[in-house]
Amino acid sequence: MNHGKQYRITTGMGLLLILCGYLTNRFLIVKPNRILEGTVINMPAVIKDKPILFTAFFLLLAGMIFIISKEKIKWYFTSAVVTFVIILFLYGVGLYSQEVITDFTQVARVSLSIGFWFVFLGLMIVLDSSCHYDGNFQVNRLIGFLGIILFFIFVMLNQGYFDQIGIIKEMHIRNEQYWIAVKGHLLLSLIASLMGLFIGVLLSYIGYKHKKYKKYFILVSNGAQVIPTLSFLGLLMIPLTLLAKKYAFLKVLGISGIGYFPALIVLTSYTLLPIINQSITGFETISRDVIISAEAMGMKPMEVFWRIEFPLALPGILSGFKIALVQSTANCILAGLVGGGGLGALLFLGLAQSASDLVALSALTVVMMAMILNGILSVVIGSMKKRKGFI
Amino acid sequence: MIHFKNVSKAYGDHQVLKDIDVSINKGEITVILGPSGCGKSTLLKLINKTILPDEGDIYLNKQNIRDIQDTTLKRSIGYAIQGVGLFPHMSVKENISTVPKLLKWDKRTIDNRVQALMEMMELPETFSKKYPIHLSGGEAQRVGVARALAGNPEILLMDEPFGALDPITRGKLQRKLLNIQKKLHKTIVFVTHDVSEALLLADELILMKDQSILKKDHPYKIVTEAKALLKTFTGGSFAFELLEKFRISDIVDQLTGLQDFDGYCLHEDISLKEVVSEMILQGKSQLTVRNNHQYYRLDFYSLMDLAKRKHYE
């Protein structure tokens, strides 16, 4: 299939999602407080309230459909239009929410509902596929436009446009708690991935040098992946508690059946598979001649590793690390269940209180964190490959 | 310079070298010629202790290499292989300066050395920042040779370095190697299975077969005296390869000049092999050649004699 056509189809699917969001009954919910059922509002009602804004919104959408039906127009232009549409959409929803909440009590809020997320997701899909044209994924273009969108979201957030939106309200109410959770989440995922990186590269190198160990390391990393996350946490609880009881110094270090430690072990174990897989591939693709030359030039084994093998395997190692980090960011939610902190704690709190806004806030933050980390590492790996003449 | 004494090597049950006893002279190109699997590469790898012998000893300047530290020995011997093995994550300059860096030379010395080597190998200066992936096979091999020479080693080991190149590039690089050797006088041990390459490059030729050395001698002697032996390696056209080594300009000093000449003549840049080809084409046993505006007569029957004298010079 021709690439242009393929991305035209994904664009179409995005537009379809937007249509679904438009037709769904639940676009926004105006709630008197976080628990009570509120009044459901659909998108047409919002549009009726802000006609000028949303007329512009639809005109632009229509314009875009026209653009993608033409072969010759640059898709760069499409990306710009979608970006503008997304900002306009968020601005409209923010403006509406500000006006619909009349009593400025702390508790009344506008919750974003399924319709909103449909439209938002649809717009994101359209933006993404507009960066794919001609079969090349223009990462820099996508990152650039996402940056513009984030910038405007930040400005509007600062100006208080979103203050009446449920998830933002939750963020404001729990300001301190939220940022501690974000920090904890990031730290836990990062430490687990770094530990996985260290252990994984070490095992990969041993496996690469001594083929007989390779299958055991792969077996272990695969095995860790097979155990469901939750049961893994449960399995660790008893032995760790017993250990902490027996040796007092472990308790001083904060090691026990609950808390950050079991979460760290579980997360680290999960990072091993991607890191070991990618690193071993990275090491094994190094040409035999290169190693022979390095050794014949009188490099000691450590020099061969640091000067030749490690730098050559680095792109592979880093792409394993990227997968591990993104995966850890998602898995780290479960740390909340065992008192490991992070955004999982907030998410499960929200679930327990059936406060959907809090759940949405935590989940959304995790998604964004994963996307940003993925983006950063992709750019780093890409530039490294380009600089070193790998492509 | 390099002396093998009763050296044997086996991989498990598989004998690769049997009782090797040979010396390699200083400042000469010694070519080891033999079919695949005859143990010639193993012989080469024994010199820099990439492989250790099961029995026997190898002496370098009368010193047993078992007494020299691995890395010290390897850093003092240049090594170039067929696959080149350039480090893909390093630029041409970084590749060439690998051994000097290991030897902890200072930066200025390294820079000058790299520049001199690149000039010698006729690599343009713009290449220094290029990565190996952007080089052609011939360019990569030239960088490989420059890298092997970078530490200014006395000995240069070359394991079929030009084997993967097209014939034209290979010919150029062989000439290049001979030119460099005229200036540097390194002790070069060159492994190949290509008879013409061996005869072209060798000051001293070692014939190997079935894990042992059949003969070691001057290539001219091997060609003229051990013809039958050489025929087991290839066909019978090796006299041409011997003539290929010399150009008219190399042998004019042995010719008597003509007073004046007006007509068809050959250029001084032509090899003796091409002279023979020209004679066959024209059906003449005598041709006139020109060197530095001087004319000489070259006779078919004297060709081999001229080459012989040149060989023994």
XYZ file of C-alpha atoms in Angstrom:
704
model
C 0.000 0.000 0.000
C 1.233 3.444 -0.811
C 2.245 5.367 2.277
C 0.347 8.536 1.486
C -2.815 6.468 1.157
C -2.163 4.627 4.409
C -1.885 7.833 6.380
C -4.902 9.224 4.625
C -6.790 6.274 6.085
C -5.522 6.896 9.623
C -6.449 10.542 9.183
C -9.916 9.404 8.207
C -10.115 7.257 11.339
C -9.131 10.236 13.456
C -11.874 12.301 11.835
C -14.320 9.469 12.496
C -13.367 9.517 16.177
C -14.013 13.260 16.260
C -17.450 12.620 14.750
C -18.147 9.968 17.425
C -17.162 12.451 20.107
C -19.528 14.947 18.568
C -22.448 12.521 18.509
C -21.875 11.041 21.978
C -24.212 12.254 24.641
C -21.527 12.642 27.294
C -19.131 15.354 26.205
C -18.758 17.226 29.489
C -20.358 16.662 32.904
C -21.068 19.578 35.178
C -20.854 18.311 38.749
C -21.811 20.038 41.983
C -18.969 18.157 43.699
C -16.508 15.378 42.917
C -18.781 12.443 43.878
C -22.347 13.383 42.927
C -23.638 12.643 39.440
C -23.835 15.882 37.523
C -25.594 17.174 34.443
C -24.461 15.632 31.195
C -23.723 18.020 28.346
C -23.121 17.024 24.736
C -20.928 18.759 22.215
C -23.704 20.486 20.241
C -24.821 22.200 23.430
C -21.323 23.521 24.008
C -21.155 24.669 20.414
C -24.436 26.529 20.778
C -22.890 28.384 23.656
C -19.670 29.331 21.850
C -20.791 29.561 18.214
C -17.987 31.674 16.832
C -15.185 29.554 18.247
C -16.629 26.290 17.131
C -17.631 27.557 13.723
C -13.985 28.328 13.241
C -13.196 24.859 14.566
C -15.389 23.125 12.024
C -14.368 25.367 9.193
C -10.757 24.474 9.827
C -11.569 20.796 10.067
C -13.416 20.989 6.769
C -10.507 22.888 5.273
C -8.207 20.151 6.417
C -10.308 17.434 4.814
C -10.053 19.441 1.648
C -6.295 19.712 2.024
C -5.684 16.015 2.473
C -7.858 15.222 -0.521
C -5.349 17.168 -2.614
C -2.113 15.423 -3.456
C 0.049 18.413 -3.977
C -0.442 20.516 -0.871
C 2.327 20.135 1.706
C 1.359 18.069 4.706
C 3.423 20.404 6.785
C 0.569 22.810 6.382
C -1.909 20.187 7.622
C 0.095 19.716 10.817
C 0.005 23.439 11.465
C -3.756 23.605 10.901
C -4.411 20.635 13.223
C -2.236 22.197 15.892
C -4.272 25.376 15.664
C -7.514 23.374 15.803
C -6.387 21.520 18.927
C -5.504 24.755 20.707
C -8.813 26.288 19.671
C -10.697 23.232 20.898
C -9.039 23.283 24.327
C -9.551 27.031 24.567
C -13.262 26.649 23.775
C -13.758 23.931 26.371
C -11.868 25.982 28.962
C -13.904 29.098 28.226
C -17.169 27.158 28.395
C -16.244 25.528 31.701
C -15.439 28.893 33.219
C -18.830 30.273 32.340
C -20.952 27.267 33.188
C -19.761 27.080 36.787
C -21.631 29.921 38.403
C -20.986 29.343 42.091
C -17.297 29.544 42.698
C -17.283 27.042 45.497
C -14.275 24.799 45.708
C -16.188 21.672 44.816
C -18.222 22.342 41.694
C -16.387 21.367 38.504
C -16.687 20.384 34.856
C -15.549 16.822 34.262
C -14.205 15.903 30.868
C -16.148 12.929 29.604
C -15.907 10.308 26.895
C -16.950 12.664 24.095
C -14.167 15.104 24.918
C -11.558 12.362 24.952
C -12.828 11.008 21.628
C -12.446 14.372 19.961
C -9.074 14.981 21.600
C -7.758 11.559 20.643
C -9.084 11.970 17.100
C -7.286 15.291 16.747
C -4.058 13.767 18.057
C -4.304 10.912 15.552
C -4.791 13.384 12.729
C -1.778 15.377 13.950
C 0.352 12.264 14.192
C -0.521 10.934 10.755
C 0.065 14.333 9.207
C 3.673 13.938 10.389
C 4.005 10.589 8.604
C 3.586 11.612 5.033
C 5.734 10.007 2.316
C 6.585 7.063 4.529
C 9.016 9.046 6.672
C 8.090 9.740 10.250
C 9.043 13.360 10.786
C 9.743 13.113 14.515
C 11.054 16.633 14.762
C 7.917 18.031 13.192
C 5.662 16.115 15.599
C 7.744 17.135 18.599
C 7.741 20.736 17.429
C 3.967 20.926 17.083
C 3.381 19.041 20.341
C 5.672 21.588 21.967
C 3.550 24.423 20.599
C 0.384 22.754 21.914
C 1.968 22.168 25.323
C 3.093 25.774 25.424
C -0.457 27.035 24.830
C -1.890 24.560 27.353
C 0.594 25.897 29.859
C -0.314 29.505 29.109
C -4.044 28.795 29.380
C -3.429 26.853 32.582
C -1.590 29.830 33.976
C -4.355 32.193 32.968
C -6.850 30.027 34.827
C -8.871 28.933 31.785
C -8.920 25.361 33.021
C -9.482 26.081 36.705
C -13.014 24.724 36.624
C -12.046 21.546 34.763
C -12.191 18.552 37.104
C -8.696 17.151 36.615
C -7.067 20.567 36.936
C -9.103 21.254 40.023
C -7.899 17.989 41.541
C -4.365 19.029 40.692
C -4.806 22.374 42.405
C -6.462 20.889 45.469
C -3.695 18.330 45.877
C -0.953 20.506 44.541
C 1.774 19.394 46.916
C 0.709 15.744 47.010
C 0.527 15.672 43.214
C 4.022 16.939 42.590
C 5.481 14.629 45.237
C 3.737 11.748 43.464
C 5.081 12.864 40.075
C 8.589 13.139 41.458
C 8.340 9.787 43.242
C 6.971 8.113 40.138
C 9.691 9.497 37.921
C 12.412 8.643 40.398
C 11.231 5.093 40.972
C 10.929 4.330 37.241
C 14.261 5.960 36.522
C 16.160 4.164 39.303
C 14.603 0.820 38.352
C 15.528 1.331 34.687
C 19.063 2.420 35.534
C 19.534 -0.620 37.750
C 18.122 -2.759 34.949
C 20.519 -1.049 32.555
C 23.519 -1.833 34.722
C 22.565 -5.446 35.429
C 21.266 -6.019 31.906
C 24.368 -4.720 30.116
C 26.595 -6.699 32.450
C 24.677 -9.928 31.832
C 24.469 -9.225 28.093
C 28.214 -8.751 27.883
C 28.862 -11.971 29.779
C 26.337 -13.742 27.558
C 27.966 -12.292 24.446
C 31.455 -13.329 25.506
C 30.462 -16.765 26.836
C 27.735 -18.163 24.657
C 26.886 -20.958 27.079
C 25.460 -18.498 29.645
C 23.477 -16.542 27.097
C 20.438 -18.833 27.093
C 20.180 -18.762 30.893
C 20.176 -14.982 31.002
C 17.530 -14.836 28.303
C 15.521 -17.458 30.183
C 15.658 -15.447 33.413
C 14.704 -12.178 31.746
C 11.868 -13.890 29.895
C 10.759 -15.592 33.099
C 10.532 -12.320 34.958
C 8.350 -10.959 32.180
C 5.915 -13.877 32.393
C 4.963 -13.392 36.063
C 2.043 -10.959 36.279
C 3.088 -7.723 37.950
C 0.625 -7.926 40.804
C 1.426 -11.529 41.710
C 5.100 -10.689 41.548
C 4.560 -7.990 44.171
C 2.562 -10.441 46.261
C 5.216 -13.124 45.933
C 7.909 -10.755 47.161
C 5.927 -9.568 50.132
C 6.437 -12.614 52.354
C 10.167 -13.324 51.846
C 11.034 -9.640 52.101
C 9.044 -9.249 55.315
C 10.773 -12.281 56.791
C 14.178 -10.962 55.770
C 13.498 -7.556 57.234
C 12.386 -9.203 60.479
C 15.538 -11.251 60.689
C 18.063 -8.564 59.822
C 17.443 -5.242 61.497
C 19.770 -3.274 59.236
C 17.551 -4.008 56.246
C 14.718 -2.230 57.973
C 16.917 0.811 58.498
C 17.504 0.878 54.741
C 13.743 0.863 54.284
C 13.683 -2.662 52.928
C 10.547 -4.579 53.827
C 7.635 -6.440 52.298
C 5.872 -3.216 51.416
C 7.003 0.210 50.316
C 9.379 1.194 47.561
C 11.675 -1.813 47.753
C 9.478 -4.632 46.380
C 8.285 -2.220 43.700
C 11.884 -1.495 42.753
C 12.697 -5.200 42.498
C 9.654 -5.906 40.359
C 10.240 -2.948 38.062
C 13.925 -3.762 37.677
C 13.112 -7.384 36.818
C 10.763 -6.229 34.092
C 13.370 -3.965 32.539
C 15.770 -6.878 32.052
C 14.033 -8.410 29.038
C 14.114 -5.407 26.719
C 17.565 -4.326 27.849
C 19.165 -7.774 27.599
C 17.508 -8.529 24.263
C 18.595 -5.280 22.667
C 22.049 -5.209 24.229
C 22.947 -8.757 23.192
C 21.829 -7.919 19.655
C 23.902 -4.745 19.873
C 27.004 -6.648 20.916
C 26.501 -9.487 18.471
C 26.151 -7.261 15.426
C 29.701 -5.976 15.917
C 31.761 -7.313 13.047
C 34.292 -10.018 13.897
C 36.981 -8.143 11.932
C 36.579 -5.112 14.158
C 37.262 -7.137 17.301
C 40.181 -8.978 15.662
C 41.723 -5.646 14.644
C 41.235 -4.141 18.086
C 42.888 -7.095 19.783
C 45.698 -7.260 17.245
C 46.458 -3.604 17.919
C 47.229 -4.464 21.488
C 44.086 -3.352 23.281
C 43.535 -4.997 26.636
C 40.125 -6.637 27.181
C 38.850 -3.621 29.137
C 40.077 -1.277 26.396
C 38.323 -3.354 23.766
C 35.141 -3.079 25.828
C 35.213 0.652 26.544
C 36.674 1.842 23.239
C 35.077 -0.565 20.809
C 32.346 -2.895 22.003
C 30.421 -0.596 24.327
C 30.234 2.418 22.001
C 29.253 0.178 19.085
C 26.510 -1.549 21.089
C 25.341 1.729 22.635
C 22.534 2.525 20.174
C 21.106 -0.959 20.812
C 21.562 -0.680 24.552
C 19.849 2.698 24.598
C 16.880 1.529 22.562
C 16.488 -1.305 25.088
C 16.697 1.276 27.857
C 14.055 3.368 26.141
C 11.592 0.473 26.042
C 12.455 -0.382 29.653
C 11.932 3.157 30.875
C 8.601 3.656 29.124
C 7.428 0.275 30.358
C 8.566 1.062 33.911
C 6.680 4.345 33.868
C 3.489 2.416 33.160
C 4.193 -0.502 35.521
C 5.150 1.874 38.290
C 1.437 2.630 38.828
C 1.214 -0.683 40.680
C 3.807 0.522 43.175
C 0.928 2.568 44.587
C -0.695 -0.658 45.760
C 2.171 -1.655 48.027
C 2.901 1.755 49.441
C 5.644 2.477 46.945
C 4.235 5.935 46.253
C 4.117 7.529 42.840
C 1.088 8.424 40.760
C -0.340 4.954 41.365
C -1.119 5.960 44.938
C -3.222 8.895 43.701
C -4.876 6.774 41.041
C -5.953 4.069 43.476
C -7.119 6.730 45.908
C -9.279 8.134 43.139
C -10.642 4.674 42.371
C -11.443 4.059 46.031
C -13.318 7.344 46.272
C -14.854 6.913 42.837
C -13.404 10.302 41.966
C -13.014 9.876 38.243
C -11.188 13.184 37.849
C -8.409 12.093 40.136
C -8.081 8.798 38.252
C -7.974 10.659 34.951
C -5.424 13.130 36.263
C -3.027 10.405 37.445
C -3.432 8.263 34.360
C -2.986 11.219 32.035
C 0.158 12.309 33.821
C 1.640 8.807 33.492
C 0.831 8.738 29.788
C 2.412 12.122 29.243
C 5.466 11.168 31.258
C 5.958 8.011 29.186
C 5.515 9.936 25.939
C 7.971 12.650 26.917
C 10.624 10.171 28.076
C 10.143 8.166 24.885
C 10.483 11.310 22.810
C 13.646 12.470 24.543
C 15.380 9.103 24.240
C 14.294 8.664 20.608
C 15.861 11.985 19.710
C 19.057 11.141 21.620
C 19.403 7.736 19.936
C 18.569 9.166 16.518
C 21.139 11.928 16.724
C 23.747 9.514 18.047
C 23.229 7.144 15.129
C 23.373 9.987 12.638
C 26.477 11.539 14.157
C 28.395 8.287 14.240
C 27.569 7.459 10.649
C 25.415 4.428 11.437
C 22.764 5.450 8.951
C 64.457 -10.700 12.352
C 61.663 -13.210 12.936
C 62.692 -16.762 13.529
C 60.413 -19.792 13.861
C 61.948 -22.770 15.593
C 60.149 -26.143 15.349
C 56.757 -24.522 15.716
C 53.654 -26.727 15.703
C 50.034 -25.861 16.275
C 46.849 -27.918 16.389
C 43.218 -27.115 17.088
C 42.070 -30.226 18.889
C 42.770 -33.114 16.537
C 43.212 -30.833 13.593
C 46.885 -30.117 12.900
C 47.354 -26.659 11.335
C 51.138 -26.273 11.459
C 53.747 -29.019 11.526
C 57.283 -28.374 12.660
C 57.803 -24.980 11.063
C 61.399 -23.839 10.929
C 61.920 -20.620 9.030
C 63.370 -17.144 9.353
C 62.078 -13.909 7.931
C 64.552 -11.231 6.932
C 64.572 -7.690 8.144
C 63.419 -4.936 5.794
C 61.995 -7.253 3.158
C 58.548 -8.202 1.968
C 58.153 -11.884 2.724
C 55.107 -13.339 1.057
C 53.561 -16.533 2.356
C 51.759 -18.201 -0.545
C 49.539 -21.212 -0.225
C 46.045 -22.586 -0.789
C 43.262 -22.035 1.744
C 43.675 -24.071 4.895
C 47.421 -24.560 4.553
C 48.045 -22.739 7.821
C 49.475 -19.524 6.381
C 47.181 -17.228 8.364
C 47.922 -19.166 11.522
C 51.629 -18.688 10.894
C 51.038 -14.948 10.671
C 48.949 -14.818 13.832
C 51.661 -16.626 15.768
C 53.984 -13.675 15.232
C 51.951 -11.201 17.280
C 50.722 -13.803 19.757
C 47.138 -13.695 18.579
C 47.628 -17.460 18.644
C 50.144 -19.267 20.835
C 52.093 -22.250 19.455
C 51.692 -25.699 21.016
C 55.344 -26.500 20.522
C 58.428 -24.597 19.531
C 59.478 -20.987 19.921
C 59.345 -17.807 17.916
C 62.143 -15.264 18.224
C 61.919 -11.616 17.414
C 65.352 -9.989 17.184
C 66.696 -12.998 19.072
C 64.204 -12.459 21.898
C 61.674 -15.209 22.564
C 58.223 -13.663 22.136
C 56.970 -15.657 25.097
C 59.025 -13.247 27.195
C 57.433 -10.136 25.671
C 54.217 -8.856 27.161
C 51.162 -9.443 24.931
C 50.045 -5.863 24.517
C 53.575 -4.493 24.158
C 54.262 -6.957 21.365
C 50.973 -6.288 19.589
C 51.391 -2.512 19.776
C 54.821 -2.782 18.168
C 53.546 -4.814 15.203
C 51.257 -3.430 12.523
C 48.391 -5.651 11.415
C 46.109 -5.341 8.384
C 43.441 -7.864 7.401
C 41.182 -8.541 4.457
C 38.021 -7.262 6.156
C 39.966 -4.099 7.119
C 38.101 -4.027 10.448
C 37.958 -0.257 10.670
C 36.111 0.878 13.794
C 32.763 2.080 12.455
C 32.148 4.563 15.281
C 35.442 6.355 14.767
C 36.378 8.806 12.045
C 39.250 8.040 9.682
C 41.551 10.174 11.817
C 40.513 8.442 15.050
C 40.960 5.069 13.398
C 44.487 5.842 12.268
C 45.483 7.277 15.635
C 44.363 4.204 17.606
C 47.783 2.709 18.277
C 49.555 6.042 18.890
C 46.852 6.766 21.473
C 47.420 3.378 23.095
C 51.136 4.174 23.135
C 50.251 7.491 24.823
C 51.946 9.757 22.304
C 51.218 13.451 22.756
C 48.506 15.078 20.689
C 50.759 17.112 18.379
C 52.851 14.078 17.466
C 49.721 12.049 16.774
C 48.234 14.793 14.571
C 51.425 15.086 12.552
C 51.696 11.322 12.231
C 48.104 10.977 11.008
C 48.599 13.756 8.485
C 51.819 12.252 7.175
C 50.266 8.799 6.838
C 47.196 10.145 5.057
C 49.443 11.990 2.641
C 51.506 8.872 2.075
C 48.401 6.759 1.391
C 47.044 9.527 -0.874
C 43.970 10.090 1.241
C 42.670 13.662 0.860
C 42.670 15.710 4.051
C 38.867 16.008 3.953
C 38.729 12.271 4.676
C 39.958 12.677 8.228
C 36.459 13.474 9.483
C 34.696 10.807 7.395
C 33.358 7.615 8.936
C 34.255 4.181 7.517
C 30.727 3.633 6.176
C 31.328 6.464 3.700
C 34.535 4.958 2.262
C 34.886 2.711 -0.782
C 36.635 -0.647 -0.396
C 39.953 0.671 -1.694
C 39.821 3.795 0.471
C 38.959 1.732 3.543
C 41.899 -0.584 2.900
C 44.250 2.381 2.480
C 43.041 3.687 5.838
C 43.577 0.178 7.218
C 47.193 0.143 6.028
C 47.742 3.664 7.384
C 46.326 2.525 10.726
C 48.640 -0.486 10.769
C 51.629 1.778 10.121
C 50.586 4.465 12.611
C 52.581 3.236 15.582
C 55.687 3.169 13.358
C 56.122 -0.577 13.810
C 59.180 -2.371 12.532
C 57.054 -5.287 11.439
C 53.874 -5.182 9.387
C 51.651 -8.265 9.148
C 49.184 -8.352 6.274
C 46.596 -11.103 5.998
C 45.235 -11.054 2.436
C 44.636 -7.333 2.792
C 43.662 -6.766 -0.855
C 41.659 -9.962 -1.283
C 38.226 -8.364 -1.307
C 39.034 -5.575 -3.756
C 38.358 -5.350 -7.472
C 41.386 -6.093 -9.713
C 42.028 -2.468 -10.657
C 41.990 -1.176 -7.088
C 44.029 -4.170 -5.978
C 46.700 -3.454 -8.586
C 46.894 0.183 -7.495
C 47.258 -0.742 -3.854
C 49.933 -3.353 -4.608
C 51.952 -0.689 -6.437
C 51.328 1.685 -3.576
C 52.640 -0.853 -1.083
C 55.806 -1.385 -3.150
C 56.371 2.380 -3.354
C 55.920 2.816 0.367
C 58.235 -0.071 1.088
C 60.959 1.615 -1.010
C 60.903 4.469 1.499
C 60.111 2.710 4.751
C 61.968 -0.630 4.550
C 59.638 -2.352 6.978
C 59.730 -6.041 7.613
C 56.485 -7.025 5.947
C 54.955 -10.484 6.203
C 52.244 -10.766 3.599
C 49.843 -13.696 3.346
C 48.026 -14.407 0.092
C 46.692 -17.221 -2.090
C 47.070 -15.163 -5.246
C 50.183 -16.220 -7.163
C 50.539 -13.042 -9.218
C 50.195 -10.910 -6.112
C 52.844 -13.014 -4.383
C 55.337 -12.796 -7.262
C 54.730 -9.094 -7.682
C 55.273 -8.170 -4.059
C 57.737 -10.718 -2.737
C 61.365 -10.110 -1.982
C 61.288 -13.529 -0.432
C 58.642 -16.131 -1.139
C 57.494 -18.894 1.197
C 55.424 -21.666 -0.389
C 53.155 -23.497 2.012
C 51.083 -26.600 1.610
C 49.524 -29.099 3.986
C 50.562 -27.451 7.236
C 54.217 -27.131 6.336
C 56.641 -25.062 4.307
C 57.543 -26.477 0.878
C 60.131 -23.948 -0.088
C 61.440 -20.580 0.867
C 63.468 -18.672 -1.664
C 63.822 -15.687 -3.868
C 60.752 -15.497 -6.150
C 62.956 -15.466 -9.245
C 64.625 -18.647 -8.126
C 61.328 -20.277 -7.291
C 59.963 -19.441 -10.708
C 63.016 -20.549 -12.638
C 64.205 -23.488 -10.585
C 61.120 -24.913 -8.933
C 58.715 -24.659 -11.839
C 56.997 -27.937 -11.188
C 56.406 -26.987 -7.610
C 54.831 -23.693 -8.535
C 52.609 -25.399 -11.089
C 50.840 -27.184 -8.269
C 49.663 -23.765 -7.141
C 48.600 -22.349 -10.464
C 49.070 -22.607 -14.200
C 52.290 -21.901 -15.992
C 52.169 -18.171 -16.726
C 54.123 -17.039 -13.680
C 57.046 -15.646 -15.682
C 54.698 -12.846 -16.666
C 54.002 -12.048 -13.048
C 57.685 -11.744 -12.446
C 58.025 -9.327 -15.369
C 55.014 -7.403 -14.102
C 57.069 -6.243 -11.162
C 59.418 -4.018 -13.165
C 58.860 -1.036 -15.355
C 61.030 0.162 -18.198
C 62.286 2.993 -16.008
C 63.589 0.394 -13.537
C 65.889 -1.333 -16.017
C 67.019 1.380 -18.467
C 70.318 1.712 -16.687
C 71.189 -1.746 -18.021
C 70.412 -0.855 -21.620
C 72.542 0.819 -24.238
C 71.118 3.995 -25.644
C 70.331 4.824 -29.255
C 71.659 7.971 -30.866
C 68.462 9.136 -32.399
C 65.125 7.589 -33.092
C 62.061 8.604 -34.990
C 59.093 6.261 -34.919
C 57.038 4.070 -32.656
C 58.366 3.709 -29.115
C 57.151 2.603 -25.706
C 56.792 4.787 -22.671
C 58.929 4.419 -19.526
C 55.884 3.780 -17.324
C 55.101 0.463 -18.964
C 55.825 -2.794 -17.169
C 57.964 -5.512 -18.727
C 54.884 -7.726 -18.939
C 53.214 -5.119 -21.109
C 56.350 -4.928 -23.233
C 56.044 -8.655 -23.969
C 52.377 -8.218 -24.784
C 53.279 -5.416 -27.176
C 55.953 -7.588 -28.823
C 53.472 -10.392 -29.366
C 50.908 -7.992 -30.813
C 53.396 -6.436 -33.204
C 55.209 -9.691 -34.003
C 58.597 -8.167 -33.245
C 61.293 -9.361 -30.906
C 62.763 -5.888 -30.541
C 61.115 -2.645 -29.569
C 62.307 0.852 -28.853
C 61.583 2.412 -25.481
C 61.924 5.934 -24.281
C 63.074 7.246 -20.930
C 63.868 10.894 -20.187
C 64.108 11.791 -23.895
C 66.620 8.999 -24.358
C 65.888 6.038 -26.597
C 66.860 2.442 -25.947
C 66.473 -0.837 -27.727
C 64.832 -3.633 -25.787
C 65.297 -7.212 -26.879
C 62.876 -10.034 -26.106
C 65.660 -12.508 -25.286
C 67.231 -10.200 -22.730
C 64.043 -9.498 -20.787
C 64.257 -12.311 -18.278
C 67.923 -11.614 -17.732
C 67.222 -7.972 -16.990
C 64.518 -8.954 -14.521
C 66.847 -11.449 -12.909
C 69.609 -8.892 -12.460
C 67.121 -6.414 -11.084
C 65.825 -9.025 -8.660
C 69.217 -9.689 -7.198
C 70.116 -6.053 -6.824
